[in-house]
mmCIF file of C-alpha atoms in Angstrom:
data_model
loop_
_atom_site.group_PDB
_atom_site.id
_atom_site.type_symbol
_atom_site.label_atom_id
_atom_site.label_comp_id
_atom_site.label_asym_id
_atom_site.label_seq_id
_atom_site.Cartn_x
_atom_site.Cartn_y
_atom_site.Cartn_z
ATOM 1 C CA MET G 1 37.704 34.198 30.790
ATOM 2 C CA GLN G 2 38.437 30.491 31.942
ATOM 3 C CA LEU G 3 35.771 31.157 34.479
ATOM 4 C CA THR G 4 33.013 32.655 32.398
ATOM 5 C CA CYS G 5 33.462 29.840 30.412
ATOM 6 C CA ASN G 6 33.080 27.312 33.035
ATOM 7 C CA CYS G 7 29.877 29.182 34.309
ATOM 8 C CA MET G 8 28.542 29.334 30.787
ATOM 9 C CA LYS G 9 29.262 25.705 29.998
ATOM 10 C CA ALA G 10 27.666 24.570 33.622
ATOM 11 C CA SER G 11 24.261 26.912 33.146
ATOM 12 C CA SER G 12 23.940 25.343 29.796
ATOM 13 C CA THR G 13 24.186 21.861 31.222
ATOM 14 C CA LEU G 14 21.939 22.771 34.078
ATOM 15 C CA PHE G 15 19.250 24.204 31.425
ATOM 16 C CA ALA G 16 19.749 20.844 29.157
ATOM 17 C CA THR G 17 19.528 18.683 32.254
ATOM 18 C CA PHE G 18 16.235 20.757 33.532
ATOM 19 C CA ARG G 19 14.920 20.634 30.102
ATOM 20 C CA SER G 20 15.042 16.850 29.985
ATOM 21 C CA LEU G 21 12.984 16.501 33.080
ATOM 22 C CA VAL G 22 10.232 18.777 31.961
ATOM 23 C CA VAL G 23 9.951 17.051 28.539
ATOM 24 C CA GLY G 24 9.867 13.721 30.453
ATOM 25 C CA PHE G 25 6.614 15.254 32.358
ATOM 26 C CA VAL G 26 5.120 16.483 29.243
ATOM 27 C CA ALA G 27 5.811 12.847 27.786
ATOM 28 C CA GLY G 28 4.055 11.051 30.829
ATOM 29 C CA LEU G 29 1.247 13.536 30.898
ATOM 30 C CA LEU G 30 0.407 12.911 27.122
ATOM 31 C CA LEU G 31 0.388 8.997 27.853
ATOM 32 C CA LEU G 32 -2.156 9.667 30.787
ATOM 33 C CA ILE G 33 -4.360 11.725 28.727
ATOM 34 C CA VAL G 34 -3.581 9.080 25.743
ATOM 35 C CA TRP G 35 -4.513 6.261 27.892
ATOM 36 C CA GLU G 36 -7.781 7.984 29.320
ATOM 37 C CA LEU G 37 -8.952 8.045 25.618
ATOM 38 C CA ARG G 38 -8.645 3.962 24.971
ATOM 39 C CA GLU G 39 -12.008 3.371 25.259
ATOM 40 C CA ASN G 40 -13.053 6.109 22.514
ATOM 41 C CA ALA G 41 -11.627 4.461 19.224
ATOM 42 C CA THR G 42 -12.522 7.812 17.345
ATOM 43 C CA LEU G 43 -10.819 9.885 20.037
ATOM 44 C CA LEU G 44 -8.074 7.640 20.198
ATOM 45 C CA LEU G 45 -7.370 8.051 16.575
ATOM 46 C CA PHE G 46 -7.531 11.706 16.709
ATOM 47 C CA ALA G 47 -4.919 11.692 19.005
ATOM 48 C CA VAL G 48 -2.725 9.340 17.319
ATOM 49 C CA THR G 49 -2.898 11.929 14.165
ATOM 50 C CA LEU G 50 -2.789 15.176 15.825
ATOM 51 C CA MET G 51 0.977 13.453 17.514
ATOM 52 C CA GLY G 52 1.795 12.888 13.834
ATOM 53 C CA LEU G 53 0.975 16.010 12.639
ATOM 54 C CA ALA G 54 2.461 17.755 15.471
ATOM 55 C CA TRP G 55 5.793 15.968 14.364
ATOM 56 C CA TYR G 56 5.377 16.575 10.660
ATOM 57 C CA LEU G 57 4.973 20.396 11.496
ATOM 58 C CA ASN G 58 7.747 20.143 14.082
ATOM 59 C CA THR G 59 10.232 18.975 11.192
ATOM 60 C CA LYS G 60 9.131 21.725 8.690
ATOM 61 C CA ILE G 61 9.167 24.542 11.668
ATOM 62 C CA ALA G 62 12.738 23.268 12.540
ATOM 63 C CA HIS G 63 13.953 23.638 8.620
ATOM 64 C CA HIS G 64 11.578 26.973 8.251
ATOM 65 C CA PHE G 65 13.015 28.711 11.013
ATOM 66 C CA HIS G 66 16.504 27.382 10.938
ATOM 67 C CA GLY G 67 16.774 26.811 14.775
ATOM 68 C CA HIS G 68 16.619 30.576 16.167
ATOM 69 C CA HIS G 69 15.899 32.749 13.010
ATOM 70 C CA HIS G 70 12.425 33.590 12.434
ATOM 71 C CA HIS G 71 10.996 34.464 9.004
ATOM 72 C CA SER G 72 7.510 35.896 10.470
ATOM 73 C CA GLY G 73 4.595 36.120 7.909
ATOM 74 C CA ASP G 74 5.936 34.158 5.046
ATOM 75 C CA SER G 75 4.723 30.873 5.851
ATOM 76 C CA ALA G 76 1.344 29.264 7.240
ATOM 77 C CA LEU G 77 3.344 27.886 9.698
ATOM 78 C CA ASP G 78 3.559 31.284 10.980
ATOM 79 C CA ALA G 79 -0.272 31.504 11.873
ATOM 80 C CA VAL G 80 -1.718 28.116 12.290
ATOM 81 C CA THR G 81 0.732 26.092 14.544
ATOM 82 C CA PRO G 82 1.041 29.008 17.282
ATOM 83 C CA ALA G 83 -2.516 29.303 17.199
ATOM 84 C CA VAL G 84 -3.279 25.873 18.215
ATOM 85 C CA LEU G 85 -0.700 25.783 20.762
ATOM 86 C CA ILE G 86 -1.871 28.894 22.247
ATOM 87 C CA LEU G 87 -5.437 27.669 22.519
ATOM 88 C CA ALA G 88 -4.041 24.733 23.976
ATOM 89 C CA ASN G 89 -2.287 26.413 26.592
ATOM 90 C CA ILE G 90 -6.155 28.032 27.192
ATOM 91 C CA LEU G 91 -8.175 25.193 27.511
ATOM 92 C CA HIS G 92 -6.035 22.639 29.509
ATOM 93 C CA PRO G 93 -5.356 25.329 32.288
ATOM 94 C CA ALA G 94 -9.101 26.154 31.798
ATOM 95 C CA VAL G 95 -9.787 22.551 33.123
ATOM 96 C CA ASP G 96 -7.739 22.821 35.946
ATOM 97 C CA GLY G 97 -9.316 25.943 36.824
ATOM 98 C CA PHE G 98 -12.510 24.694 36.864
ATOM 99 C CA SER G 99 -11.335 21.450 38.681
ATOM 100 C CA PHE G 100 -9.873 23.620 41.661
ATOM 101 C CA TYR G 101 -13.227 25.723 41.810
ATOM 102 C CA GLN G 102 -15.367 21.883 41.571
ATOM 103 C CA THR G 103 -13.154 20.934 44.615
ATOM 104 C CA LEU G 104 -13.458 23.998 46.639
ATOM 105 C CA SER G 105 -16.839 23.927 46.223
ATOM 106 C CA ASN G 106 -17.740 20.229 46.912
ATOM 107 C CA ASN G 107 -14.866 19.221 49.199
ATOM 108 C CA GLY G 108 -13.891 22.773 51.071
ATOM 109 C CA ALA G 109 -10.879 24.669 51.406
ATOM 110 C CA ALA G 110 -8.355 22.130 52.786
ATOM 111 C CA ALA G 111 -8.953 19.752 49.843
ATOM 112 C CA ALA G 112 -9.108 22.925 47.314
ATOM 113 C CA LEU G 113 -5.527 23.681 48.861
ATOM 114 C CA VAL G 114 -4.032 20.655 48.164
ATOM 115 C CA VAL G 115 -5.676 20.675 44.891
ATOM 116 C CA GLY G 116 -4.448 23.866 44.034
ATOM 117 C CA GLY G 117 -0.527 23.303 44.999
ATOM 118 C CA GLY G 118 -0.703 20.009 42.773
ATOM 119 C CA ILE G 119 -2.302 22.322 39.726
ATOM 120 C CA VAL G 120 0.868 24.979 40.853
ATOM 121 C CA VAL G 121 3.508 22.458 40.496
ATOM 122 C CA HIS G 122 2.149 20.636 37.639
ATOM 123 C CA GLU G 123 1.538 24.044 36.078
ATOM 124 C CA ILE G 124 5.299 25.261 36.736
ATOM 125 C CA LEU G 125 6.755 21.944 35.039
ATOM 126 C CA ARG G 126 4.012 22.105 31.926
ATOM 127 C CA GLN G 127 5.004 25.804 31.342
ATOM 128 C CA SER G 128 8.650 25.427 31.587
ATOM 129 C CA ALA G 129 8.536 22.672 28.794
ATOM 130 C CA LEU G 130 6.230 24.961 26.608
ATOM 131 C CA ILE G 131 8.144 27.786 27.271
ATOM 132 C CA VAL G 132 11.319 26.076 25.677
ATOM 133 C CA ALA G 133 9.611 24.316 22.693
ATOM 134 C CA PHE G 134 7.534 27.419 21.711
ATOM 135 C CA ARG G 135 10.290 29.949 21.324
ATOM 136 C CA PHE G 136 10.983 28.169 17.982
ATOM 137 C CA VAL G 137 7.757 29.355 16.673
ATOM 138 C CA GLY G 138 8.046 32.886 18.091
ATOM 139 C CA ILE G 139 6.035 32.833 21.406
ATOM 140 C CA ARG G 140 7.725 34.694 24.013
ATOM 141 C CA TRP G 141 7.336 33.195 27.391
ATOM 142 C CA HIS G 142 5.266 35.670 29.101
ATOM 143 C CA THR G 143 2.372 35.154 26.167
ATOM 144 C CA ILE G 144 2.481 31.483 27.487
ATOM 145 C CA VAL G 145 2.096 32.095 31.009
ATOM 146 C CA VAL G 146 -0.570 34.808 30.296
ATOM 147 C CA THR G 147 -2.896 32.559 28.547
ATOM 148 C CA ALA G 148 -2.251 29.857 30.908
ATOM 149 C CA LEU G 149 -3.635 32.374 33.679
ATOM 150 C CA LEU G 150 -6.114 33.482 31.464
ATOM 151 C CA GLY G 151 -6.987 29.892 31.094
ATOM 152 C CA ILE G 152 -7.242 29.031 34.811
ATOM 153 C CA THR G 153 -9.160 31.939 35.460
ATOM 154 C CA GLY G 154 -11.934 31.325 32.779
ATOM 155 C CA GLY G 155 -11.901 28.031 34.194
ATOM 156 C CA ILE G 156 -13.156 29.222 37.609
ATOM 157 C CA GLY G 157 -15.164 32.042 36.323
ATOM 158 C CA LEU G 158 -17.184 29.018 34.517
ATOM 159 C CA GLY G 159 -16.926 26.802 37.756
ATOM 160 C CA ILE G 160 -18.855 29.933 39.618
ATOM 161 C CA LEU G 161 -21.116 30.351 36.845
ATOM 162 C CA GLU G 162 -21.825 26.576 37.410
ATOM 163 C CA SER G 163 -21.670 25.971 33.832
ATOM 164 C CA THR G 164 -21.195 22.829 31.844
ATOM 165 C CA VAL G 165 -19.274 23.945 29.122
ATOM 166 C CA VAL G 166 -16.049 22.366 30.446
ATOM 167 C CA GLU G 167 -17.264 19.266 31.092
ATOM 168 C CA LYS G 168 -19.048 18.690 27.768
ATOM 169 C CA TYR G 169 -16.062 19.782 25.834
ATOM 170 C CA GLU G 170 -13.359 18.358 27.808
ATOM 171 C CA SER G 171 -12.373 16.116 25.012
ATOM 172 C CA ILE G 172 -11.474 18.876 22.670
ATOM 173 C CA ALA G 173 -9.275 19.992 25.430
ATOM 174 C CA ASP G 174 -7.568 16.489 25.589
ATOM 175 C CA LEU G 175 -7.230 16.710 21.688
ATOM 176 C CA ALA G 176 -5.547 20.060 21.762
ATOM 177 C CA THR G 177 -3.204 19.362 24.665
ATOM 178 C CA ILE G 178 -2.148 16.360 22.976
ATOM 179 C CA PHE G 179 -0.964 18.305 19.735
ATOM 180 C CA ALA G 180 0.574 20.763 22.419
ATOM 181 C CA TYR G 181 2.498 17.674 24.246
ATOM 182 C CA ALA G 182 3.609 16.299 21.047
ATOM 183 C CA PHE G 183 4.938 19.598 19.808
ATOM 184 C CA VAL G 184 7.134 19.769 22.750
ATOM 185 C CA ILE G 185 8.536 16.130 22.681
ATOM 186 C CA SER G 186 9.059 16.399 18.756
ATOM 187 C CA GLU G 187 10.759 19.630 19.596
ATOM 188 C CA TYR G 188 13.093 17.860 22.178
ATOM 189 C CA SER G 189 13.984 15.075 19.758
ATOM 190 C CA ILE G 190 14.816 17.170 16.824
ATOM 191 C CA HIS G 191 16.918 19.872 18.339
ATOM 192 C CA GLN G 192 20.567 19.391 19.845
ATOM 193 C CA HIS G 193 20.887 18.703 23.305
ATOM 194 C CA LYS G 194 23.939 19.290 25.658
ATOM 195 C CA THR G 195 23.941 16.298 27.903
ATOM 196 C CA SER G 196 24.710 12.486 27.813
ATOM 197 C CA LYS G 197 22.551 9.943 26.467
ATOM 198 C CA GLY G 198 22.582 8.253 30.027
ATOM 199 C CA LYS G 199 21.421 11.942 31.824
ATOM 200 C CA GLN G 200 18.872 12.408 29.148
ATOM 201 C CA VAL G 201 17.329 8.992 29.566
ATOM 202 C CA ALA G 202 17.500 9.288 33.563
ATOM 203 C CA PHE G 203 15.708 12.741 33.810
ATOM 204 C CA LEU G 204 13.106 11.964 31.064
ATOM 205 C CA LEU G 205 12.209 8.913 33.292
ATOM 206 C CA ALA G 206 12.208 11.449 36.406
ATOM 207 C CA GLY G 207 9.900 13.489 34.804
ATOM 208 C CA ALA G 208 7.636 11.061 33.699
ATOM 209 C CA ILE G 209 7.542 9.420 37.260
ATOM 210 C CA ILE G 210 6.676 13.212 38.516
ATOM 211 C CA ALA G 211 3.613 13.141 36.254
ATOM 212 C CA GLY G 212 2.428 9.805 37.345
ATOM 213 C CA VAL G 213 2.588 10.651 40.808
ATOM 214 C CA LEU G 214 1.027 14.113 40.210
ATOM 215 C CA HIS G 215 -1.759 12.257 38.549
ATOM 216 C CA PHE G 216 -2.484 9.962 41.145
ATOM 217 C CA PHE G 217 -2.147 12.834 43.785
ATOM 218 C CA LEU G 218 -4.623 14.929 42.240
ATOM 219 C CA SER G 219 -6.793 12.368 41.249
ATOM 220 C CA ALA G 220 -7.143 11.021 45.036
ATOM 221 C CA HIS G 221 -8.072 14.295 45.904
#
């Protein structure tokens, strides 16, 4: 019994540590997107508004769902918030898929392989953070993964069709992604953690550094 308890405690601590890492990664991505919007005052204002809205909705959701207990169908939160989060998880991967195809077409298979590897690592960490946060609005992990795959496939398809839709409306994908990332970060701050503050900060910073390195790596290729 003692061994089982120790294993469960170790597993819980490991999960909490990984959670801090992926949330730090998402926070780093959020800062990078906001930084890229800095020259457009209108988009920047929208971004700040969406971050505030995500935080507000998360406090309401935490109160409404009481942690893990869901009351499906009795609140607008049951439909509106998950819909926006799912939309973001289609649009952002679509941009990744489009970028992958553009790299393949313009720079060849070797460059596409490098970019594809970066996208895979990027999505593994990003999807992990979303899976943890989105469970509080009743979105299961397989729904999150499938929508991301659909987005990537759609982005590649748009690249094959030589569509300009992704380039024209990338700012919409950025804003939806900002909302989703702010939601993830606010969920992390609201709910309890099973690691020390020092470890939380260390792994949050580590995640943010990984985001910066990946961003630089993908931009360079």
